[in-house]
Amino acid sequence: MSDPLLVVRDLHVTYRSSRGPVPAVRGVSLHLDRGETLGLAGESGSGKSSMAMALLRLVPVGTTITGSVTLAGEDVLAMKPGRLRAVRWAEAAVVFQGAQHVLNPVHRIRRQIQEAIDTHRGNGKVADLLEQVGIPRWRSDAYPHELSGGQKQRVMIAMALACDPELLIADEPTTALDVMVQAQVLQLLADLQRDRGLAMIFITHDLSVLSTVADRLAVMYAGRLVETGPAKEMLRGARHPYTKALAAAFPTIGDQSSRLAPSGLAGDPPDPMAVPSGCPFHPRCPIATEECAATMVELHEISPGWEAACLKL
Amino acid sequence: MVGLALMTLFVAMALLAPVFANRSELQAAAGRNNPNLHAPNGKFWLGTDEIGRNVFALVMWGARVSLYIGLLATVVAVVIGSVLGLIAGYARGWVSRVMLAIDDFFLVLPFIPLAIVLALLLGRSPTIMALVIGGTFWAGGSRLIRAQVLSLRERGYVERATALGASSRHIIMRHVLPGVAPLIIANASLIVPGAILAESTLAFLGLGDRFSPSWGKVLEGAQASGALTLNAWWYYLPPGLCIIGIVLAFTLVGNALERIFDPRLGDR
Amino acid sequence: MTTRLVLKKLIDAVVLLAMVLVFNFFLFRVVDHDPLAKYRGHSKLSQAQRTAIIKRFGLDGSKWEQFVRFVDRTLHGDFGRSFNSTRPVVSEILDRLPNTLLLVGISTVLTIAIGIRIGIRAGWQRGGRFDRISTPFSMALYGTPEFFLGMLFLAFLGAKLGWFPTGGVTNPAAHYTGFSAIVDRARHLVLPVATLTLGYLGSYSLVMRTSMLDTLREDYLTTARAKGLRDRDVMRRHAVPNALLPSVSLIAIGFGFIIGGAITTETVFSYPGLGLATYQAIGNTDLPMMQALFMFSSVAVIVFNIFADVVLTFLDPRIRVGA
């Protein structure tokens, strides 16, 4: 139990596009213990989802992944396709942003959950799984379009639990749900995580969401980590100027007005094909100096268990 | 690129036909003194047909007829399709429903039999053939345009313009038409090959003008004269290959245009 | 719910059929001022003969009377007599129907089955070896008029190599019986079926390929992959069922074009079915025959479309329950 469940070292993810290679993740290292929840935050385009999907090599054909991903002692990037398929869902499952089209519209939800169980010869029961996420058993015959957004998200969570994984990757699981439902789904995930001793990577662009679920936070910008540390302390007083701006953008959970007009974060995230020199955040940073544009800065410890990549810290 | 090159070639063929072959060579009398169904030689580059006419001349002039009918039919189809599509998308209530029913009707009716009936009743000159084909070929395009208008309307600025008191005519001309214009152009370049194929089919079935023959009409002659069993390949291969070439040319260009105008399709 | 939906589709179809009927009537009577202008040798007829013929073809009385009579006769399967053979049009059609059903039936099934498979495979591995070969091939087939394809088959496989008969449905010279008669019949079918099948294969496989490419973008395929499914199962269970949906109605509309293709294919191979009858009706300006053939093909296409709509209702739960 002393070994971390997941160790990521110097991960790079580069997509292929008609305009040339797109480096979405540019050297991320992190680790996750069993039963621990890591909140992974950043704007869209920061590379957080690419990083998470690369953990299971769920990337389009032609994408290159380098570095190493060690899940329960095994190198995921070196796995043969058969072994990789066995690891997917059985060891690490994904909760996608379920409100939209992550469920197949032509199959009943029962069949879609059963398919995951059968693929991995598990012995979970669809009805039990649905009950655990608060969906009545009789709904298992429903098609996705007959369910509300929140219900679809619950079905997605039930499906993720079907093979009793050790790691749950939740990719913006509450985005696109309305505020009440967001809070319910968040609570459900927190409860399940605690009861089952799941390790979880919770991805979001909304820092405030993480306060209820995360043990540690990692903040990404332009394909790199800019700050990582204990969740409570970081949410109380972020140190990196980007994290501060991100925290200011979403003061309270699901605050719709602030989502539409994030305060304190002017400008757009950089184009992954033209990342600024030095610290990539310097063009938008309120405290940047000339030095920031010239010097590439690595994560360094600023207090025990708390690291940031900023020259000013 | 290949499409554009092929297209240029065929347009050049149509334009330069009079340079290479005199129009009188298409008349029945032109072949009176020539050998019938003769293999290609120095004088007749593509041999002769069953009444001694120069196949090369037929093929060159065929480019003219096929392109003329194909393009005119497309214009007709695009005009009808755009107008009805705009109305069907813009109007509400029963007008929209009636338009949709008419559209459904023409979409479902088997095209070739319908065109045969019309051509049989109206006549067989190239212009009439073009009108017949255009008049029956618009339903798919009108549906596309209707869908686009509906999605433009959802974006709200039409509603705003209405609220500001703009007339329907003004809204259609200023706001809706610019939004659907690229779609109309891309759709048009995809109607051309269909119209050319349709024309060749009708001509092959005997609904064409014998003395301004399109490629389909030349093929009909080849079929009827027994060129197939007599192994007179020079008679049927050139016009057939021309049809394939021109259809591919327009299809490739149309697909490229569609990709330019609708970036969503970019990676197809 | 399903029953109500099917019922609604049936009503739609009846409306469509009624429109065909009205359209047909106007097409043949209003466009043409002198009903006998197209009748062969009409200038030599006496007044009595003219009246008799006009009456025989139901062209007397006011337009409204004509229309009522026309609908009544059509519903009773009475399409008048052929200008050419003077036999009832219905018996002309019924005589030839089995040949055409055989040709169009086999070809439609083959085109759809093969075209869909090619499209699925090409779309699933876009840019792969199969796609790079099959898609230009489909494009070329799409660009080829089916009758030209038929002419090539006839000239090379028929006339030159002599592998297959070049026309007809049976060999009239040899009086085959039993099994050899079936073989003879089948041999006559090979080239026409190959022509009609290949003639429409290209457009079907291209339609299916596009639909497949659209489906590949869907999130539920990532879900299926994340679940640890084999690629083959992701395709078979998740991509294909969804990609088929938009293709169904396009396939149904395409059936109208297959019918057009049957006309030229039968013409090329002198295959005595409704297509050849159409060609002959054009040659003889045989309006009653043409009118019936047009009516008949419209009905066939409409029926095929209802069938496709009903199939779609069963394939797509969103239509079934949501409507």
Coordinates of N, CA, C and O in Angstrom, one line a residue, chain A residues 18 21-22 50 58 93 123 130 143 169 185-186 222 237 265 287 291 311:
Chain A
S18 N -3.7 19.0 -39.3 CA -3.3 19.4 -40.6 C -2.2 20.5 -40.6 O -1.5 20.7 -41.5
P21 N 2.2 19.2 -35.7 CA 2.0 18.7 -34.4 C 1.5 19.7 -33.4 O 1.9 20.8 -33.4
V22 N 0.5 19.3 -32.5 CA 0.0 20.2 -31.5 C 0.4 19.6 -30.1 O -0.2 18.6 -29.7
S50 N -6.5 16.2 -21.9 CA -5.6 15.4 -22.7 C -4.7 14.6 -21.8 O -4.5 13.4 -22.1
L58 N -6.4 7.0 -24.3 CA -7.6 7.2 -25.0 C -7.4 8.5 -25.9 O -8.0 9.5 -25.7
A93 N -11.5 3.7 -14.5 CA -12.7 4.0 -15.3 C -12.8 5.5 -15.4 O -12.2 6.2 -14.6
N123 N -18.8 -9.3 -11.8 CA -20.0 -9.8 -11.4 C -21.0 -8.8 -10.8 O -21.8 -9.1 -10.0
L130 N -27.2 0.9 -10.3 CA -28.1 2.0 -10.5 C -28.6 2.5 -9.2 O -28.7 3.7 -9.0
Y143 N -33.8 4.4 -22.4 CA -32.8 4.9 -23.4 C -32.3 6.2 -22.9 O -33.0 6.9 -22.2
I169 N -11.4 8.5 -13.1 CA -11.0 9.7 -13.7 C -12.3 10.4 -14.1 O -13.1 10.0 -14.9
V185 N -24.6 15.6 -7.7 CA -23.6 14.7 -8.3 C -22.3 14.8 -7.6 O -21.6 13.8 -7.3
L186 N -21.9 16.0 -7.2 CA -20.6 16.2 -6.4 C -20.7 15.4 -5.1 O -19.7 14.7 -4.8
A222 N -1.3 25.8 -20.2 CA -0.5 25.6 -21.4 C 0.3 24.3 -21.4 O 1.4 24.2 -21.8
G237 N -5.6 30.0 0.0 CA -4.6 31.1 -0.4 C -3.7 30.6 -1.5 O -2.6 30.1 -1.2
L265 N -9.4 37.5 -15.2 CA -8.6 36.6 -16.1 C -8.8 37.1 -17.5 O -9.6 36.5 -18.2
I287 N 1.7 40.3 -12.4 CA 2.9 40.6 -11.8 C 4.2 40.3 -12.6 O 5.3 40.2 -12.1
E291 N 11.9 39.5 -17.0 CA 12.6 38.3 -16.7 C 11.7 37.1 -17.0 O 12.1 36.1 -17.5
L311 N 8.6 32.6 -11.0 CA 9.9 33.2 -10.6 C 9.7 34.0 -9.3 O 10.6 34.3 -8.6

